[in-house]
């Protein structure tokens, strides 16, 4: 399995609090992605990164920000969590700009009460 | 954007071949078809991809019709551990030269003993 870890694996937080999820890779892949998965919606891309300090928005980026200060870490921040952000969050990595072969982390289950 | 259509669910007997169909009638000539699967509560896992020739790897075979409007993923000897949601994906271009994988609802394959 590709070396991808996510932390925390589970988190419960209150509405209005900031939350940061971390994705860490040991594969030295250039591209990293954050997805959320909700029943009835499948996986949706939130943000992605194509290099250190290079990030861009995906299809559901409102309410989320990201940062990538080094190759191995990609952080997803919810500035002020809302109940609609309750979801399972997956990080993925790829060494190709074509985004063809992506390797996914184990996921973080976030509950916003 | 090319879209894919898959049956919502399928059953297969353990040890038999599982054949998962996918329609992608609007696929463009230079776009690949990708297959991923997601075992319950885990991150998606890359299986295989192809353009127009049949492909085989240690996990599965991919058969793409000559007109490229449909494909079939074949698991030659399904096991209980192959029970998962299988996603057929056509890569979508966005943001200039970037690509993303759009995960639909997939097919839930249940392998029965």
PDB file of C-alpha atoms in Angstrom:
ATOM      1  CA  UNK A   1       0.000   0.000   0.000  1.00  0.00           C
ATOM      2  CA  UNK A   2       1.076   3.531  -0.732  1.00  0.00           C
ATOM      3  CA  UNK A   3       2.401   5.346   2.317  1.00  0.00           C
ATOM      4  CA  UNK A   4      -0.484   7.664   3.098  1.00  0.00           C
ATOM      5  CA  UNK A   5      -1.727   8.447   6.570  1.00  0.00           C
ATOM      6  CA  UNK A   6      -4.488  10.735   7.707  1.00  0.00           C
ATOM      7  CA  UNK A   7      -4.951  12.261  11.107  1.00  0.00           C
ATOM      8  CA  UNK A   8      -7.055  12.269  13.076  1.00  0.00           C
ATOM      9  CA  UNK A   9      -9.017   9.219  11.965  1.00  0.00           C
ATOM     10  CA  UNK A  10     -12.107  10.298  13.860  1.00  0.00           C
ATOM     11  CA  UNK A  11     -13.115  13.679  15.201  1.00  0.00           C
ATOM     12  CA  UNK A  12     -16.195  15.167  16.766  1.00  0.00           C
ATOM     13  CA  UNK A  13     -16.340  18.924  16.949  1.00  0.00           C
ATOM     14  CA  UNK A  14     -18.853  21.666  17.559  1.00  0.00           C
ATOM     15  CA  UNK A  15     -20.323  24.048  15.039  1.00  0.00           C
ATOM     16  CA  UNK A  16     -18.223  27.157  14.625  1.00  0.00           C
ATOM     17  CA  UNK A  17     -14.912  25.679  15.699  1.00  0.00           C
ATOM     18  CA  UNK A  18     -11.892  25.462  13.403  1.00  0.00           C
ATOM     19  CA  UNK A  19     -10.724  22.014  12.358  1.00  0.00           C
ATOM     20  CA  UNK A  20      -7.566  20.907  10.557  1.00  0.00           C
ATOM     21  CA  UNK A  21      -7.138  17.521   8.962  1.00  0.00           C
ATOM     22  CA  UNK A  22      -3.721  16.289   7.992  1.00  0.00           C
ATOM     23  CA  UNK A  23      -2.614  14.092   5.145  1.00  0.00           C
ATOM     24  CA  UNK A  24       0.929  12.763   5.189  1.00  0.00           C
ATOM     25  CA  UNK A  25       2.662  10.791   2.433  1.00  0.00           C
ATOM     26  CA  UNK A  26       5.993   9.049   2.214  1.00  0.00           C
ATOM     27  CA  UNK A  27       5.893   8.462  -1.568  1.00  0.00           C
ATOM     28  CA  UNK A  28       7.208  11.867  -2.648  1.00  0.00           C
ATOM     29  CA  UNK A  29       4.277  12.229  -5.046  1.00  0.00           C
ATOM     30  CA  UNK A  30       3.738  15.671  -6.479  1.00  0.00           C
ATOM     31  CA  UNK A  31      -0.057  15.718  -6.574  1.00  0.00           C
ATOM     32  CA  UNK A  32      -2.320  15.531  -3.552  1.00  0.00           C
ATOM     33  CA  UNK A  33      -6.100  15.723  -3.295  1.00  0.00           C
ATOM     34  CA  UNK A  34      -8.785  16.125  -0.678  1.00  0.00           C
ATOM     35  CA  UNK A  35     -12.191  14.523  -1.234  1.00  0.00           C
ATOM     36  CA  UNK A  36     -15.297  14.242   0.848  1.00  0.00           C
ATOM     37  CA  UNK A  37     -17.698  11.335   0.659  1.00  0.00           C
ATOM     38  CA  UNK A  38     -21.348  11.571   1.582  1.00  0.00           C
ATOM     39  CA  UNK A  39     -24.244   9.183   1.052  1.00  0.00           C
ATOM     40  CA  UNK A  40     -25.876   9.837  -2.303  1.00  0.00           C
ATOM     41  CA  UNK A  41     -23.046  12.026  -3.566  1.00  0.00           C
ATOM     42  CA  UNK A  42     -20.098   9.725  -4.011  1.00  0.00           C
ATOM     43  CA  UNK A  43     -16.645  11.261  -3.718  1.00  0.00           C
ATOM     44  CA  UNK A  44     -16.324  14.956  -4.465  1.00  0.00           C
ATOM     45  CA  UNK A  45     -13.088  16.841  -4.931  1.00  0.00           C
ATOM     46  CA  UNK A  46     -12.563  19.688  -2.439  1.00  0.00           C
ATOM     47  CA  UNK A  47      -9.062  20.974  -3.207  1.00  0.00           C
ATOM     48  CA  UNK A  48      -5.935  19.647  -4.795  1.00  0.00           C
ATOM     49  CA  UNK A  49      -2.247  20.484  -4.899  1.00  0.00           C
ATOM     50  CA  UNK A  50       0.180  20.185  -7.775  1.00  0.00           C
ATOM     51  CA  UNK A  51       3.276  21.071  -5.781  1.00  0.00           C
ATOM     52  CA  UNK A  52       4.557  22.776  -2.680  1.00  0.00           C
ATOM     53  CA  UNK A  53       2.563  25.958  -2.145  1.00  0.00           C
ATOM     54  CA  UNK A  54       0.592  25.264  -5.338  1.00  0.00           C
ATOM     55  CA  UNK A  55      -3.054  24.524  -4.687  1.00  0.00           C
ATOM     56  CA  UNK A  56      -6.367  24.992  -6.436  1.00  0.00           C
ATOM     57  CA  UNK A  57     -10.058  24.543  -5.856  1.00  0.00           C
ATOM     58  CA  UNK A  58     -12.084  21.499  -6.658  1.00  0.00           C
ATOM     59  CA  UNK A  59     -15.828  21.240  -7.100  1.00  0.00           C
ATOM     60  CA  UNK A  60     -16.917  21.740  -3.458  1.00  0.00           C
ATOM     61  CA  UNK A  61     -14.324  24.112  -2.009  1.00  0.00           C
ATOM     62  CA  UNK A  62     -16.566  26.607  -0.193  1.00  0.00           C
ATOM     63  CA  UNK A  63     -15.842  26.605   3.529  1.00  0.00           C
ATOM     64  CA  UNK A  64     -12.487  24.835   3.118  1.00  0.00           C
ATOM     65  CA  UNK A  65      -8.913  25.983   2.755  1.00  0.00           C
ATOM     66  CA  UNK A  66      -5.729  24.009   2.219  1.00  0.00           C
ATOM     67  CA  UNK A  67      -2.027  24.434   2.621  1.00  0.00           C
ATOM     68  CA  UNK A  68       1.003  22.544   1.464  1.00  0.00           C
ATOM     69  CA  UNK A  69       4.282  23.813   2.869  1.00  0.00           C
ATOM     70  CA  UNK A  70       6.227  20.638   2.103  1.00  0.00           C
ATOM     71  CA  UNK A  71       5.841  17.758  -0.295  1.00  0.00           C
ATOM     72  CA  UNK A  72       4.725  15.228   2.252  1.00  0.00           C
ATOM     73  CA  UNK A  73       1.980  17.155   4.020  1.00  0.00           C
ATOM     74  CA  UNK A  74      -1.349  18.495   2.760  1.00  0.00           C
ATOM     75  CA  UNK A  75      -3.598  20.162   5.307  1.00  0.00           C
ATOM     76  CA  UNK A  76      -7.331  20.714   5.005  1.00  0.00           C
ATOM     77  CA  UNK A  77      -8.840  23.390   7.252  1.00  0.00           C
ATOM     78  CA  UNK A  78     -12.441  24.080   8.051  1.00  0.00           C
ATOM     79  CA  UNK A  79     -12.270  27.646   9.319  1.00  0.00           C
ATOM     80  CA  UNK A  80     -15.637  27.456  11.055  1.00  0.00           C
ATOM     81  CA  UNK A  81     -17.135  23.996  10.940  1.00  0.00           C
ATOM     82  CA  UNK A  82     -20.803  23.549  10.056  1.00  0.00           C
ATOM     83  CA  UNK A  83     -23.047  20.515  10.332  1.00  0.00           C
ATOM     84  CA  UNK A  84     -23.081  20.235   6.523  1.00  0.00           C
ATOM     85  CA  UNK A  85     -19.381  19.437   6.707  1.00  0.00           C
ATOM     86  CA  UNK A  86     -20.029  16.243   8.608  1.00  0.00           C
ATOM     87  CA  UNK A  87     -18.524  13.707   6.249  1.00  0.00           C
ATOM     88  CA  UNK A  88     -15.759  11.226   5.611  1.00  0.00           C
ATOM     89  CA  UNK A  89     -12.698  12.940   4.194  1.00  0.00           C
ATOM     90  CA  UNK A  90     -10.198  11.142   2.011  1.00  0.00           C
ATOM     91  CA  UNK A  91      -6.795  12.262   0.929  1.00  0.00           C
ATOM     92  CA  UNK A  92      -5.257  10.923  -2.271  1.00  0.00           C
ATOM     93  CA  UNK A  93      -1.873  11.187  -3.948  1.00  0.00           C
ATOM     94  CA  UNK A  94      -0.657  10.792  -7.489  1.00  0.00           C
ATOM     95  CA  UNK A  95       2.624  11.199  -9.301  1.00  0.00           C
ATOM     96  CA  UNK A  96       0.883  12.081 -12.544  1.00  0.00           C
ATOM     97  CA  UNK A  97      -0.694  15.300 -13.673  1.00  0.00           C
ATOM     98  CA  UNK A  98      -3.214  13.199 -15.486  1.00  0.00           C
ATOM     99  CA  UNK A  99      -4.674  12.176 -12.120  1.00  0.00           C
ATOM    100  CA  UNK A 100      -5.107   8.686 -13.443  1.00  0.00           C
ATOM    101  CA  UNK A 101      -3.694   6.484 -10.722  1.00  0.00           C
ATOM    102  CA  UNK A 102      -4.534   7.924  -7.361  1.00  0.00           C
ATOM    103  CA  UNK A 103      -3.781   6.258  -4.064  1.00  0.00           C
ATOM    104  CA  UNK A 104      -6.101   6.970  -1.207  1.00  0.00           C
ATOM    105  CA  UNK A 105      -5.608   7.268   2.511  1.00  0.00           C
ATOM    106  CA  UNK A 106      -7.773   5.509   5.102  1.00  0.00           C
ATOM    107  CA  UNK A 107     -10.083   8.480   5.609  1.00  0.00           C
ATOM    108  CA  UNK A 108     -11.101  10.756   8.468  1.00  0.00           C
ATOM    109  CA  UNK A 109     -14.621  10.618   9.823  1.00  0.00           C
ATOM    110  CA  UNK A 110     -15.622  14.104  10.939  1.00  0.00           C
ATOM    111  CA  UNK A 111     -18.793  14.829  12.857  1.00  0.00           C
ATOM    112  CA  UNK A 112     -19.863  18.419  13.457  1.00  0.00           C
ATOM    113  CA  UNK A 113     -22.507  18.742  16.171  1.00  0.00           C
TER     114      UNK A 113
ATOM    115  CA  UNK B   1     -18.004  15.896 -19.805  1.00  0.00           C
ATOM    116  CA  UNK B   2     -18.043  12.179 -20.408  1.00  0.00           C
ATOM    117  CA  UNK B   3     -20.312  10.368 -17.979  1.00  0.00           C
ATOM    118  CA  UNK B   4     -20.583   6.752 -17.067  1.00  0.00           C
ATOM    119  CA  UNK B   5     -23.529   4.500 -16.332  1.00  0.00           C
ATOM    120  CA  UNK B   6     -23.265   1.419 -14.173  1.00  0.00           C
ATOM    121  CA  UNK B   7     -25.823  -0.948 -12.657  1.00  0.00           C
ATOM    122  CA  UNK B   8     -26.344  -0.147  -8.997  1.00  0.00           C
ATOM    123  CA  UNK B   9     -25.712  -3.684  -7.796  1.00  0.00           C
ATOM    124  CA  UNK B  10     -24.633  -7.147  -8.891  1.00  0.00           C
ATOM    125  CA  UNK B  11     -24.156 -10.539  -7.280  1.00  0.00           C
ATOM    126  CA  UNK B  12     -21.530 -13.136  -8.027  1.00  0.00           C
ATOM    127  CA  UNK B  13     -20.760 -16.571  -6.632  1.00  0.00           C
ATOM    128  CA  UNK B  14     -17.404 -17.071  -5.012  1.00  0.00           C
ATOM    129  CA  UNK B  15     -14.884 -18.558  -7.427  1.00  0.00           C
ATOM    130  CA  UNK B  16     -16.795 -17.452 -10.487  1.00  0.00           C
ATOM    131  CA  UNK B  17     -15.917 -14.598 -12.798  1.00  0.00           C
ATOM    132  CA  UNK B  18     -17.482 -11.240 -12.027  1.00  0.00           C
ATOM    133  CA  UNK B  19     -18.243  -9.124 -15.067  1.00  0.00           C
ATOM    134  CA  UNK B  20     -19.029  -5.501 -14.299  1.00  0.00           C
ATOM    135  CA  UNK B  21     -20.370  -3.419 -17.190  1.00  0.00           C
ATOM    136  CA  UNK B  22     -20.040   0.297 -17.785  1.00  0.00           C
ATOM    137  CA  UNK B  23     -21.449   2.552 -20.468  1.00  0.00           C
ATOM    138  CA  UNK B  24     -19.522   5.661 -21.469  1.00  0.00           C
ATOM    139  CA  UNK B  25     -21.076   6.566 -24.783  1.00  0.00           C
ATOM    140  CA  UNK B  26     -19.858  10.205 -24.720  1.00  0.00           C
ATOM    141  CA  UNK B  27     -16.215   9.413 -24.107  1.00  0.00           C
ATOM    142  CA  UNK B  28     -13.828  11.350 -26.316  1.00  0.00           C
ATOM    143  CA  UNK B  29     -11.284   9.635 -28.500  1.00  0.00           C
ATOM    144  CA  UNK B  30      -8.277  10.222 -26.306  1.00  0.00           C
ATOM    145  CA  UNK B  31      -9.791   9.656 -22.892  1.00  0.00           C
ATOM    146  CA  UNK B  32      -8.991   6.671 -20.738  1.00  0.00           C
ATOM    147  CA  UNK B  33     -11.439   4.601 -18.744  1.00  0.00           C
ATOM    148  CA  UNK B  34     -10.441   3.993 -15.123  1.00  0.00           C
ATOM    149  CA  UNK B  35     -11.717   1.499 -12.617  1.00  0.00           C
ATOM    150  CA  UNK B  36     -11.487   1.848  -8.868  1.00  0.00           C
ATOM    151  CA  UNK B  37     -13.126  -0.025  -6.062  1.00  0.00           C
ATOM    152  CA  UNK B  38     -13.991   0.838  -2.496  1.00  0.00           C
ATOM    153  CA  UNK B  39     -14.283  -1.779   0.160  1.00  0.00           C
ATOM    154  CA  UNK B  40     -16.544  -0.758   2.998  1.00  0.00           C
ATOM    155  CA  UNK B  41     -15.071   1.998   5.183  1.00  0.00           C
ATOM    156  CA  UNK B  42     -11.800   2.088   3.266  1.00  0.00           C
ATOM    157  CA  UNK B  43     -10.395   4.529   0.751  1.00  0.00           C
ATOM    158  CA  UNK B  44     -10.875   3.786  -2.947  1.00  0.00           C
ATOM    159  CA  UNK B  45      -8.339   1.519  -4.583  1.00  0.00           C
ATOM    160  CA  UNK B  46      -7.081   1.842  -8.148  1.00  0.00           C
ATOM    161  CA  UNK B  47      -7.661  -1.297 -10.221  1.00  0.00           C
ATOM    162  CA  UNK B  48      -6.900  -0.719 -13.883  1.00  0.00           C
ATOM    163  CA  UNK B  49      -7.286   1.690 -16.772  1.00  0.00           C
ATOM    164  CA  UNK B  50      -7.336   1.482 -20.550  1.00  0.00           C
ATOM    165  CA  UNK B  51      -7.779   3.442 -23.755  1.00  0.00           C
ATOM    166  CA  UNK B  52      -8.898   1.061 -26.485  1.00  0.00           C
ATOM    167  CA  UNK B  53      -6.959  -2.141 -26.147  1.00  0.00           C
ATOM    168  CA  UNK B  54      -7.862  -4.773 -23.613  1.00  0.00           C
ATOM    169  CA  UNK B  55      -5.785  -4.592 -20.478  1.00  0.00           C
ATOM    170  CA  UNK B  56      -4.914  -7.122 -17.803  1.00  0.00           C
ATOM    171  CA  UNK B  57      -3.083  -6.894 -14.531  1.00  0.00           C
ATOM    172  CA  UNK B  58      -2.832  -8.971 -11.392  1.00  0.00           C
ATOM    173  CA  UNK B  59      -6.200  -7.757 -10.163  1.00  0.00           C
ATOM    174  CA  UNK B  60      -8.458  -7.723 -13.188  1.00  0.00           C
ATOM    175  CA  UNK B  61      -8.999  -7.522 -16.930  1.00  0.00           C
ATOM    176  CA  UNK B  62     -10.558  -4.624 -18.777  1.00  0.00           C
ATOM    177  CA  UNK B  63     -12.389  -5.176 -22.026  1.00  0.00           C
ATOM    178  CA  UNK B  64     -13.234  -2.051 -24.037  1.00  0.00           C
ATOM    179  CA  UNK B  65     -15.544  -2.301 -27.037  1.00  0.00           C
ATOM    180  CA  UNK B  66     -14.217  -1.281 -30.414  1.00  0.00           C
ATOM    181  CA  UNK B  67     -16.417   1.830 -30.501  1.00  0.00           C
ATOM    182  CA  UNK B  68     -15.256   2.634 -26.942  1.00  0.00           C
ATOM    183  CA  UNK B  69     -18.784   3.304 -25.787  1.00  0.00           C
ATOM    184  CA  UNK B  70     -18.696   0.640 -23.135  1.00  0.00           C
ATOM    185  CA  UNK B  71     -16.327  -1.507 -21.151  1.00  0.00           C
ATOM    186  CA  UNK B  72     -16.379  -4.500 -18.828  1.00  0.00           C
ATOM    187  CA  UNK B  73     -14.233  -5.102 -15.797  1.00  0.00           C
ATOM    188  CA  UNK B  74     -13.601  -8.775 -15.199  1.00  0.00           C
ATOM    189  CA  UNK B  75     -12.540 -10.297 -11.905  1.00  0.00           C
ATOM    190  CA  UNK B  76     -11.648 -13.806 -13.053  1.00  0.00           C
ATOM    191  CA  UNK B  77     -12.129 -15.670  -9.777  1.00  0.00           C
ATOM    192  CA  UNK B  78     -14.105 -13.544  -7.366  1.00  0.00           C
ATOM    193  CA  UNK B  79     -13.529 -13.972  -3.645  1.00  0.00           C
ATOM    194  CA  UNK B  80     -15.477 -12.709  -0.670  1.00  0.00           C
ATOM    195  CA  UNK B  81     -12.864  -9.980  -0.265  1.00  0.00           C
ATOM    196  CA  UNK B  82     -13.850  -8.599  -3.662  1.00  0.00           C
ATOM    197  CA  UNK B  83     -17.184  -7.443  -2.249  1.00  0.00           C
ATOM    198  CA  UNK B  84     -17.007  -3.692  -2.795  1.00  0.00           C
ATOM    199  CA  UNK B  85     -18.367  -0.749  -4.742  1.00  0.00           C
ATOM    200  CA  UNK B  86     -16.746  -0.614  -8.173  1.00  0.00           C
ATOM    201  CA  UNK B  87     -16.422   2.713  -9.934  1.00  0.00           C
ATOM    202  CA  UNK B  88     -16.033   3.178 -13.659  1.00  0.00           C
ATOM    203  CA  UNK B  89     -14.571   6.624 -14.283  1.00  0.00           C
ATOM    204  CA  UNK B  90     -13.725   8.784 -17.228  1.00  0.00           C
ATOM    205  CA  UNK B  91     -11.307  11.523 -16.358  1.00  0.00           C
ATOM    206  CA  UNK B  92     -12.635  15.079 -16.592  1.00  0.00           C
ATOM    207  CA  UNK B  93     -10.502  18.011 -17.610  1.00  0.00           C
ATOM    208  CA  UNK B  94     -10.873  21.229 -15.660  1.00  0.00           C
ATOM    209  CA  UNK B  95      -8.928  24.344 -14.772  1.00  0.00           C
ATOM    210  CA  UNK B  96      -6.926  24.404 -17.981  1.00  0.00           C
ATOM    211  CA  UNK B  97      -4.536  21.471 -18.028  1.00  0.00           C
ATOM    212  CA  UNK B  98      -5.692  19.752 -14.886  1.00  0.00           C
ATOM    213  CA  UNK B  99      -7.756  16.633 -14.590  1.00  0.00           C
ATOM    214  CA  UNK B 100      -9.959  15.124 -11.971  1.00  0.00           C
ATOM    215  CA  UNK B 101     -11.624  11.800 -11.423  1.00  0.00           C
ATOM    216  CA  UNK B 102     -15.359  12.047 -10.878  1.00  0.00           C
ATOM    217  CA  UNK B 103     -16.653   9.180  -8.804  1.00  0.00           C
ATOM    218  CA  UNK B 104     -20.292   8.351  -9.429  1.00  0.00           C
ATOM    219  CA  UNK B 105     -22.343   5.883  -7.421  1.00  0.00           C
ATOM    220  CA  UNK B 106     -20.682   2.790  -8.859  1.00  0.00           C
ATOM    221  CA  UNK B 107     -21.809  -0.824  -8.716  1.00  0.00           C
ATOM    222  CA  UNK B 108     -22.037  -2.677  -5.431  1.00  0.00           C
ATOM    223  CA  UNK B 109     -20.663  -6.133  -6.152  1.00  0.00           C
ATOM    224  CA  UNK B 110     -21.586  -8.728  -3.578  1.00  0.00           C
ATOM    225  CA  UNK B 111     -19.688 -11.988  -3.749  1.00  0.00           C
ATOM    226  CA  UNK B 112     -21.657 -14.787  -2.153  1.00  0.00           C
ATOM    227  CA  UNK B 113     -20.210 -17.989  -0.655  1.00  0.00           C
TER     228      UNK B 113
END
